[in-house]
Amino acid sequence: MDKINTKPKRELLNYINVFRGLAILLIVAGHTMQFGNKGSWIQNISFEVFAGGTAAFIFIAGFLFQHLSDKFEYKTYLQKKLINVIVPYIITAIPGIILCFTMPAAYGNPFEGLNPFAQIGIFLTTGRIHNVPAWYIPMICIFFLLSDLFLVLERKKILYKLLPILLLVTIFVPRMAIEPESVAHLSYGAKYLEYLKYILNGFVHFASLYILGMYFSANKNKIDLCYNFRYLLIGLMLITSALDVYLLHKYNITNGTVSKTFLTLIILGYLKHYDTQIKDCVVFNKSMDFIAKYSFSLFFVHWYFVFLFKELFHTAKVIPVNSTPEFFIALGLIIIRYIFVTGISLGLMYGLKTLLTKLNCKNTRAIIGV
């Protein structure tokens, strides 16, 4: 099936645009604002509070896919994703690939010693190694490839009936944990398979969020229920967050996506309900529009500046805490790191876009994602 319908293309909604800006800020927070000793209550709570922004990001991806699916043509859709997602992904991967070759131990390259061309192929098809957050790109490509099927199932009124099952899968199939040291004992082939399993696991785990986003896009009147029942959703978010922190501390089991799903619906409800007031708040609305516009490019490069901060200031990924004074020092450090990473990433991409525009580059999005 190629064409779904011939309705005119819809415009992007302001409250979703603002949400897109907030979602990327939450993702950066998840990579910069964790602190506390391993297994401590502080670390577990910071992980629960700041990590998990991917859930909102994928929800928005599903929402926008359905919202903009008028005149959908599978071949054209894939061509656009190739140009606007895959090409800038490959270009912005270059710094990470260089770091993997020049600083393999410090940067964390488990494929050091393998043929360089094979390494590049592994990096690009897994994302996780050369640019940790970029595992999202191979994973979202699975959604791209299944896009036509999703719309067929939606048209046949089957897709959203699968949501209860998919949500159960999200609950009972948590995300895998994978780090270079966890696969160090494996052969190169076995390591690669583990990283591919990580991508597939992400797709299975987050499929419900993508379809849930599509559902609320197709049934925008239902978004009002998220605001009407906000106190119930807030209560469920707090309960599932507390449970997740306890399970992580007691049994090393975690699934922060559950609480972040409730958070996603809460934010969605509030943003839609107060959309008019947000538009009237010009400074905030324009700031979120700017961040939303640069969200994908910010996603592509921010991890490099997380690494740069670590190297410059000799900090750990998770800032340790052994005493009350260290708690406040760590809190200050993660705030500084967050501002440093976000600010430099946005500044760099804004500068590059400005430069490319002055050089008469007609499609900067295909180079740097914006």
Short mmCIF file of C-alpha atoms in Angstrom, two decimals:
data_model
loop_
_atom_site.label_atom_id
_atom_site.label_comp_id
_atom_site.label_asym_id
_atom_site.label_seq_id
_atom_site.Cartn_x
_atom_site.Cartn_y
_atom_site.Cartn_z
CA MET A 1 0.00 0.00 0.00
CA ASP A 2 1.39 3.43 -0.95
CA LYS A 3 -1.20 6.16 -0.50
CA ILE A 4 -3.35 6.25 2.62
CA ASN A 5 -5.50 9.30 1.77
CA THR A 6 -5.41 12.63 -0.02
CA LYS A 7 -6.07 15.01 2.86
CA PRO A 8 -3.96 18.20 2.98
CA LYS A 9 -0.82 18.04 5.09
CA ARG A 10 -1.33 19.08 8.71
CA GLU A 11 0.71 21.72 10.47
CA LEU A 12 2.79 20.96 13.56
CA LEU A 13 0.91 21.68 16.79
CA ASN A 14 2.44 24.22 19.17
CA TYR A 15 2.00 22.10 22.30
CA ILE A 16 3.75 19.17 20.62
CA ASN A 17 6.53 21.46 19.43
CA VAL A 18 7.04 22.69 23.01
CA PHE A 19 6.94 19.08 24.21
CA ARG A 20 9.66 18.17 21.71
CA GLY A 21 11.89 20.85 23.21
CA LEU A 22 11.21 19.64 26.75
CA ALA A 23 11.83 16.01 25.74
CA ILE A 24 15.34 16.66 24.41
CA LEU A 25 16.18 18.64 27.55
CA LEU A 26 15.06 15.63 29.62
CA ILE A 27 17.24 13.31 27.52
CA VAL A 28 20.30 15.51 28.08
CA ALA A 29 19.47 15.62 31.80
CA GLY A 30 19.44 11.82 31.86
CA HIS A 31 23.03 11.78 30.56
CA THR A 32 24.40 14.58 32.75
CA MET A 33 22.53 14.73 36.06
CA GLN A 34 23.07 11.37 37.75
CA PHE A 35 25.02 11.29 40.99
CA GLY A 36 25.60 9.09 44.05
CA ASN A 37 27.60 5.94 44.75
CA LYS A 38 26.68 2.81 42.84
CA GLY A 39 23.65 1.11 44.38
CA SER A 40 22.98 3.96 46.82
CA TRP A 41 19.57 5.50 47.37
CA ILE A 42 20.86 8.81 46.02
CA GLN A 43 22.00 7.30 42.74
CA ASN A 44 18.83 5.25 42.34
CA ILE A 45 16.64 8.29 42.95
CA SER A 46 18.68 10.51 40.59
CA PHE A 47 18.46 7.80 37.93
CA GLU A 48 14.69 7.57 38.35
CA VAL A 49 14.18 11.34 38.27
CA PHE A 50 16.44 12.25 35.36
CA ALA A 51 16.78 9.15 33.16
CA GLY A 52 14.11 7.84 30.81
CA GLY A 53 13.52 10.82 28.53
CA THR A 54 13.63 8.45 25.58
CA ALA A 55 10.04 7.42 26.39
CA ALA A 56 8.76 10.94 25.70
CA PHE A 57 10.97 11.27 22.61
CA ILE A 58 9.54 8.07 21.09
CA PHE A 59 5.98 9.02 22.05
CA ILE A 60 6.43 12.31 20.18
CA ALA A 61 7.91 10.46 17.18
CA GLY A 62 4.79 8.28 16.98
CA PHE A 63 2.50 11.29 17.48
CA LEU A 64 4.18 13.27 14.69
CA PHE A 65 4.26 10.28 12.35
CA GLN A 66 0.50 9.83 12.60
CA HIS A 67 -0.21 13.57 12.66
CA LEU A 68 1.74 14.16 9.45
CA SER A 69 0.76 10.90 7.71
CA ASP A 70 -1.69 12.52 5.30
CA LYS A 71 -0.60 11.76 1.74
CA PHE A 72 1.76 9.11 3.13
CA GLU A 73 3.82 7.33 0.50
CA TYR A 74 6.11 4.62 1.78
CA LYS A 75 8.94 5.09 -0.73
CA THR A 76 8.95 8.88 -0.36
CA TYR A 77 8.79 8.59 3.43
CA LEU A 78 11.85 6.30 3.55
CA GLN A 79 13.75 8.56 1.15
CA LYS A 80 13.12 11.55 3.41
CA LYS A 81 14.23 9.62 6.48
CA LEU A 82 17.38 8.57 4.66
CA ILE A 83 18.22 12.18 3.81
CA ASN A 84 17.07 13.88 7.03
CA VAL A 85 17.96 11.23 9.64
CA ILE A 86 20.47 8.67 8.37
CA VAL A 87 22.77 11.06 6.48
CA PRO A 88 23.19 13.56 9.36
CA TYR A 89 23.56 10.60 11.72
CA ILE A 90 26.51 9.35 9.67
CA ILE A 91 28.07 12.82 9.40
CA THR A 92 27.74 13.59 13.11
CA ALA A 93 29.14 10.12 13.90
CA ILE A 94 32.58 11.16 12.62
CA PRO A 95 33.84 12.71 15.92
CA GLY A 96 32.75 9.61 17.86
CA ILE A 97 34.42 7.25 15.39
CA ILE A 98 37.64 9.27 15.62
CA LEU A 99 37.50 9.08 19.43
CA CYS A 100 36.92 5.32 19.26
CA PHE A 101 40.12 4.94 17.23
CA THR A 102 42.30 7.49 19.04
CA MET A 103 41.11 7.07 22.65
CA PRO A 104 39.59 3.54 22.72
CA ALA A 105 40.16 2.90 26.44
CA ALA A 106 38.96 6.28 27.72
CA TYR A 107 36.02 6.49 25.29
CA GLY A 108 35.02 2.83 25.70
CA ASN A 109 35.54 0.93 22.45
CA PRO A 110 35.06 -2.83 22.97
CA PHE A 111 36.01 -3.51 19.33
CA GLU A 112 39.53 -2.12 19.55
CA GLY A 113 41.87 -4.22 17.39
CA LEU A 114 39.24 -5.26 14.86
CA ASN A 115 39.57 -4.21 11.22
CA PRO A 116 38.84 -0.42 11.15
CA PHE A 117 36.27 -0.71 8.36
CA ALA A 118 34.48 -3.48 10.24
CA GLN A 119 34.50 -1.29 13.34
CA ILE A 120 32.91 1.60 11.45
CA GLY A 121 30.17 -0.72 10.18
CA ILE A 122 29.55 -1.94 13.74
CA PHE A 123 29.51 1.60 15.12
CA LEU A 124 26.97 2.85 12.59
CA THR A 125 24.64 -0.15 12.85
CA THR A 126 24.56 -0.11 16.65
CA GLY A 127 25.06 3.56 17.55
CA ARG A 128 25.72 2.77 21.18
CA ILE A 129 29.51 2.57 20.93
CA HIS A 130 30.67 5.70 19.12
CA ASN A 131 27.88 7.91 20.52
CA VAL A 132 25.96 6.31 23.37
CA PRO A 133 22.53 7.97 22.83
CA ALA A 134 22.71 7.23 19.09
CA TRP A 135 21.54 3.64 19.63
CA TYR A 136 18.17 5.35 19.09
CA ILE A 137 18.84 5.75 15.34
CA PRO A 138 19.18 2.04 14.40
CA MET A 139 16.19 1.36 16.67
CA ILE A 140 13.95 4.07 15.17
CA CYS A 141 14.87 2.77 11.71
CA ILE A 142 12.85 -0.35 12.55
CA PHE A 143 9.83 1.90 13.11
CA PHE A 144 10.53 3.64 9.79
CA LEU A 145 10.56 0.30 7.97
CA LEU A 146 7.28 -0.74 9.63
CA SER A 147 5.55 2.61 9.01
CA ASP A 148 3.38 1.35 6.16
CA LEU A 149 2.25 -1.63 8.25
CA PHE A 150 1.32 0.66 11.17
CA LEU A 151 -0.94 2.76 8.96
CA VAL A 152 -2.54 -0.31 7.39
CA LEU A 153 -3.31 -1.71 10.85
CA GLU A 154 -4.60 1.70 11.94
CA ARG A 155 -6.92 1.91 8.95
CA LYS A 156 -8.23 -1.58 9.67
CA LYS A 157 -8.84 -0.52 13.31
CA ILE A 158 -6.44 -3.16 14.62
CA LEU A 159 -3.39 -1.15 15.69
CA TYR A 160 -4.73 0.50 18.83
CA LYS A 161 -6.35 -2.72 20.02
CA LEU A 162 -2.80 -4.02 20.41
CA LEU A 163 -1.90 -1.27 22.90
CA PRO A 164 -2.78 -3.20 26.10
CA ILE A 165 -0.50 -6.05 25.01
CA LEU A 166 2.29 -3.69 23.98
CA LEU A 167 2.08 -1.84 27.30
CA LEU A 168 2.39 -5.15 29.16
CA VAL A 169 5.46 -5.92 27.06
CA THR A 170 6.95 -2.56 28.10
CA ILE A 171 6.34 -3.43 31.75
CA PHE A 172 7.64 -7.00 31.68
CA VAL A 173 10.41 -6.63 29.08
CA PRO A 174 12.65 -3.93 30.59
CA ARG A 175 15.55 -2.41 28.71
CA MET A 176 18.81 -4.35 28.57
CA ALA A 177 21.90 -2.93 30.22
CA ILE A 178 25.05 -3.00 28.14
CA GLU A 179 28.46 -1.45 28.71
CA PRO A 180 31.88 -2.12 27.12
CA GLU A 181 33.08 -3.91 30.26
CA SER A 182 30.03 -6.20 30.33
CA VAL A 183 30.94 -7.66 26.92
CA ALA A 184 34.74 -7.54 27.28
CA HIS A 185 35.04 -11.34 27.67
CA LEU A 186 33.15 -12.10 24.45
CA SER A 187 34.44 -12.58 20.92
CA TYR A 188 33.97 -9.74 18.42
CA GLY A 189 31.05 -11.55 16.80
CA ALA A 190 29.36 -12.23 20.13
CA LYS A 191 29.85 -8.60 21.18
CA TYR A 192 28.22 -7.39 17.99
CA LEU A 193 25.26 -9.70 18.53
CA GLU A 194 24.83 -8.33 22.06
CA TYR A 195 24.67 -4.78 20.73
CA LEU A 196 22.18 -5.81 18.05
CA LYS A 197 20.09 -7.48 20.77
CA TYR A 198 20.23 -4.18 22.64
CA ILE A 199 18.74 -2.39 19.61
CA LEU A 200 16.02 -5.02 19.14
CA ASN A 201 15.25 -4.97 22.86
CA GLY A 202 14.80 -1.20 22.65
CA PHE A 203 12.35 -1.57 19.79
CA VAL A 204 10.28 -4.18 21.63
CA HIS A 205 10.37 -2.22 24.88
CA PHE A 206 9.39 1.13 23.35
CA ALA A 207 6.89 -0.03 20.70
CA SER A 208 4.01 0.78 23.05
CA LEU A 209 5.16 4.42 23.42
CA TYR A 210 5.32 4.91 19.64
CA ILE A 211 1.86 3.41 19.11
CA LEU A 212 0.52 5.33 22.12
CA GLY A 213 1.76 8.53 20.48
CA MET A 214 -0.04 7.57 17.28
CA TYR A 215 -3.21 6.87 19.27
CA PHE A 216 -3.31 10.31 20.90
CA SER A 217 -2.56 11.96 17.56
CA ALA A 218 -5.47 10.12 15.93
CA ASN A 219 -7.71 10.89 18.94
CA LYS A 220 -6.64 14.38 20.00
CA ASN A 221 -9.83 14.87 22.01
CA LYS A 222 -8.54 12.15 24.34
CA ILE A 223 -5.61 14.36 25.33
CA ASP A 224 -8.00 16.40 27.45
CA LEU A 225 -8.50 13.31 29.61
CA CYS A 226 -4.81 13.44 30.50
CA TYR A 227 -5.44 16.84 32.09
CA ASN A 228 -8.82 15.92 33.60
CA PHE A 229 -7.28 12.86 35.29
CA ARG A 230 -3.93 14.51 35.98
CA TYR A 231 -4.01 13.84 39.72
CA LEU A 232 -4.57 10.14 39.11
CA LEU A 233 -1.71 10.10 36.59
CA ILE A 234 0.55 12.01 39.01
CA GLY A 235 -0.28 9.52 41.74
CA LEU A 236 0.48 6.57 39.46
CA MET A 237 3.74 8.19 38.37
CA LEU A 238 4.86 8.68 41.98
CA ILE A 239 3.87 5.13 42.97
CA THR A 240 5.65 3.51 40.00
CA SER A 241 8.68 5.76 40.54
CA ALA A 242 8.94 4.78 44.19
CA LEU A 243 8.49 1.11 43.30
CA ASP A 244 11.18 1.35 40.65
CA VAL A 245 13.64 2.96 43.07
CA TYR A 246 12.93 0.24 45.65
CA LEU A 247 13.30 -2.63 43.17
CA LEU A 248 16.53 -1.15 41.82
CA HIS A 249 17.95 -0.75 45.33
CA LYS A 250 16.78 -4.13 46.63
CA TYR A 251 16.97 -6.43 43.60
CA ASN A 252 18.84 -4.41 40.94
CA ILE A 253 15.71 -4.48 38.76
CA THR A 254 14.66 -1.28 37.03
CA ASN A 255 12.09 -0.11 34.50
CA GLY A 256 11.83 3.66 34.60
CA THR A 257 9.84 3.71 31.36
CA VAL A 258 6.65 2.95 33.30
CA SER A 259 6.77 6.12 35.40
CA LYS A 260 8.02 8.13 32.40
CA THR A 261 4.96 6.99 30.43
CA PHE A 262 2.73 8.56 33.08
CA LEU A 263 4.97 11.65 33.06
CA THR A 264 4.61 11.87 29.27
CA LEU A 265 0.81 11.85 29.51
CA ILE A 266 0.86 14.41 32.33
CA ILE A 267 3.05 16.82 30.35
CA LEU A 268 0.95 16.28 27.23
CA GLY A 269 -2.25 17.08 29.11
CA TYR A 270 -0.85 20.22 30.71
CA LEU A 271 0.72 21.54 27.49
CA LYS A 272 -2.47 21.12 25.49
CA HIS A 273 -4.67 22.57 28.25
CA TYR A 274 -2.47 25.65 28.63
CA ASP A 275 -1.52 25.96 24.96
CA THR A 276 -3.03 29.44 24.58
CA GLN A 277 -1.27 30.75 27.69
CA ILE A 278 2.03 29.24 26.50
CA LYS A 279 1.68 30.98 23.14
CA ASP A 280 1.08 34.25 24.99
CA CYS A 281 4.30 33.71 26.96
CA VAL A 282 6.42 34.75 23.99
CA VAL A 283 9.89 34.31 25.51
CA PHE A 284 9.21 30.79 26.78
CA ASN A 285 7.41 29.72 23.62
CA LYS A 286 10.17 31.02 21.33
CA SER A 287 12.84 29.40 23.52
CA MET A 288 11.10 26.04 23.33
CA ASP A 289 10.60 26.48 19.59
CA PHE A 290 14.34 27.10 19.19
CA ILE A 291 15.28 24.05 21.27
CA ALA A 292 12.69 21.91 19.46
CA LYS A 293 14.09 23.04 16.11
CA TYR A 294 17.57 21.97 17.19
CA SER A 295 16.41 18.90 19.14
CA PHE A 296 17.70 16.31 16.69
CA SER A 297 21.06 18.00 16.18
CA LEU A 298 21.37 18.43 19.97
CA PHE A 299 20.61 14.73 20.31
CA PHE A 300 23.34 13.87 17.79
CA VAL A 301 26.20 15.77 19.43
CA HIS A 302 25.56 16.26 23.15
CA TRP A 303 27.29 13.04 24.21
CA TYR A 304 30.60 14.33 22.83
CA PHE A 305 30.42 17.22 25.26
CA VAL A 306 29.53 14.89 28.14
CA PHE A 307 32.83 13.14 27.35
CA LEU A 308 34.66 16.46 26.97
CA PHE A 309 33.42 17.59 30.40
CA LYS A 310 34.64 14.32 31.91
CA GLU A 311 38.08 14.72 30.36
CA LEU A 312 38.45 18.41 31.21
CA PHE A 313 37.28 18.23 34.81
CA HIS A 314 38.16 14.58 35.55
CA THR A 315 34.65 13.70 36.66
CA ALA A 316 32.91 10.33 36.59
CA LYS A 317 29.76 9.74 34.54
CA VAL A 318 27.90 9.37 37.85
CA ILE A 319 29.33 11.87 40.36
CA PRO A 320 30.09 9.97 43.63
CA VAL A 321 28.76 11.09 47.03
CA ASN A 322 30.31 9.95 50.33
CA SER A 323 29.28 12.74 52.71
CA THR A 324 26.88 15.66 53.10
CA PRO A 325 29.38 18.22 51.72
CA GLU A 326 30.01 15.94 48.74
CA PHE A 327 26.26 15.77 48.12
CA PHE A 328 26.09 19.53 47.55
CA ILE A 329 29.31 19.51 45.52
CA ALA A 330 27.91 16.72 43.32
CA LEU A 331 24.60 18.56 42.97
CA GLY A 332 26.43 21.67 41.83
CA LEU A 333 28.58 19.68 39.41
CA ILE A 334 25.66 17.98 37.67
CA ILE A 335 23.88 21.32 37.24
CA ILE A 336 27.04 22.86 35.78
CA ARG A 337 27.56 19.83 33.55
CA TYR A 338 23.98 20.01 32.30
CA ILE A 339 24.29 23.71 31.43
CA PHE A 340 27.74 23.14 29.88
CA VAL A 341 26.62 20.27 27.66
CA THR A 342 23.31 21.84 26.62
CA GLY A 343 24.73 25.30 26.02
CA ILE A 344 27.79 24.26 24.01
CA SER A 345 25.83 21.71 21.97
CA LEU A 346 23.16 24.26 21.01
CA GLY A 347 25.75 26.97 20.38
CA LEU A 348 27.83 24.72 18.13
CA MET A 349 24.88 23.55 16.04
CA TYR A 350 23.50 27.08 15.75
CA GLY A 351 26.90 28.28 14.58
CA LEU A 352 27.24 25.45 12.06
CA LYS A 353 23.76 26.06 10.67
CA THR A 354 24.47 29.77 10.33
CA LEU A 355 27.77 29.04 8.56
CA LEU A 356 26.24 26.48 6.20
CA THR A 357 23.39 28.87 5.39
CA LYS A 358 25.89 31.62 4.53
CA LEU A 359 27.67 29.11 2.29
CA ASN A 360 24.35 28.70 0.42
CA CYS A 361 23.73 25.16 1.67
CA LYS A 362 20.08 24.57 0.82
CA ASN A 363 19.50 21.59 3.11
CA THR A 364 21.45 21.94 6.34
CA ARG A 365 19.11 19.38 7.91
CA ALA A 366 20.69 16.67 5.76
CA ILE A 367 24.11 17.56 7.19
CA ILE A 368 23.63 18.41 10.87
CA GLY A 369 19.99 17.50 11.51
CA VAL A 370 18.58 21.03 11.60
#
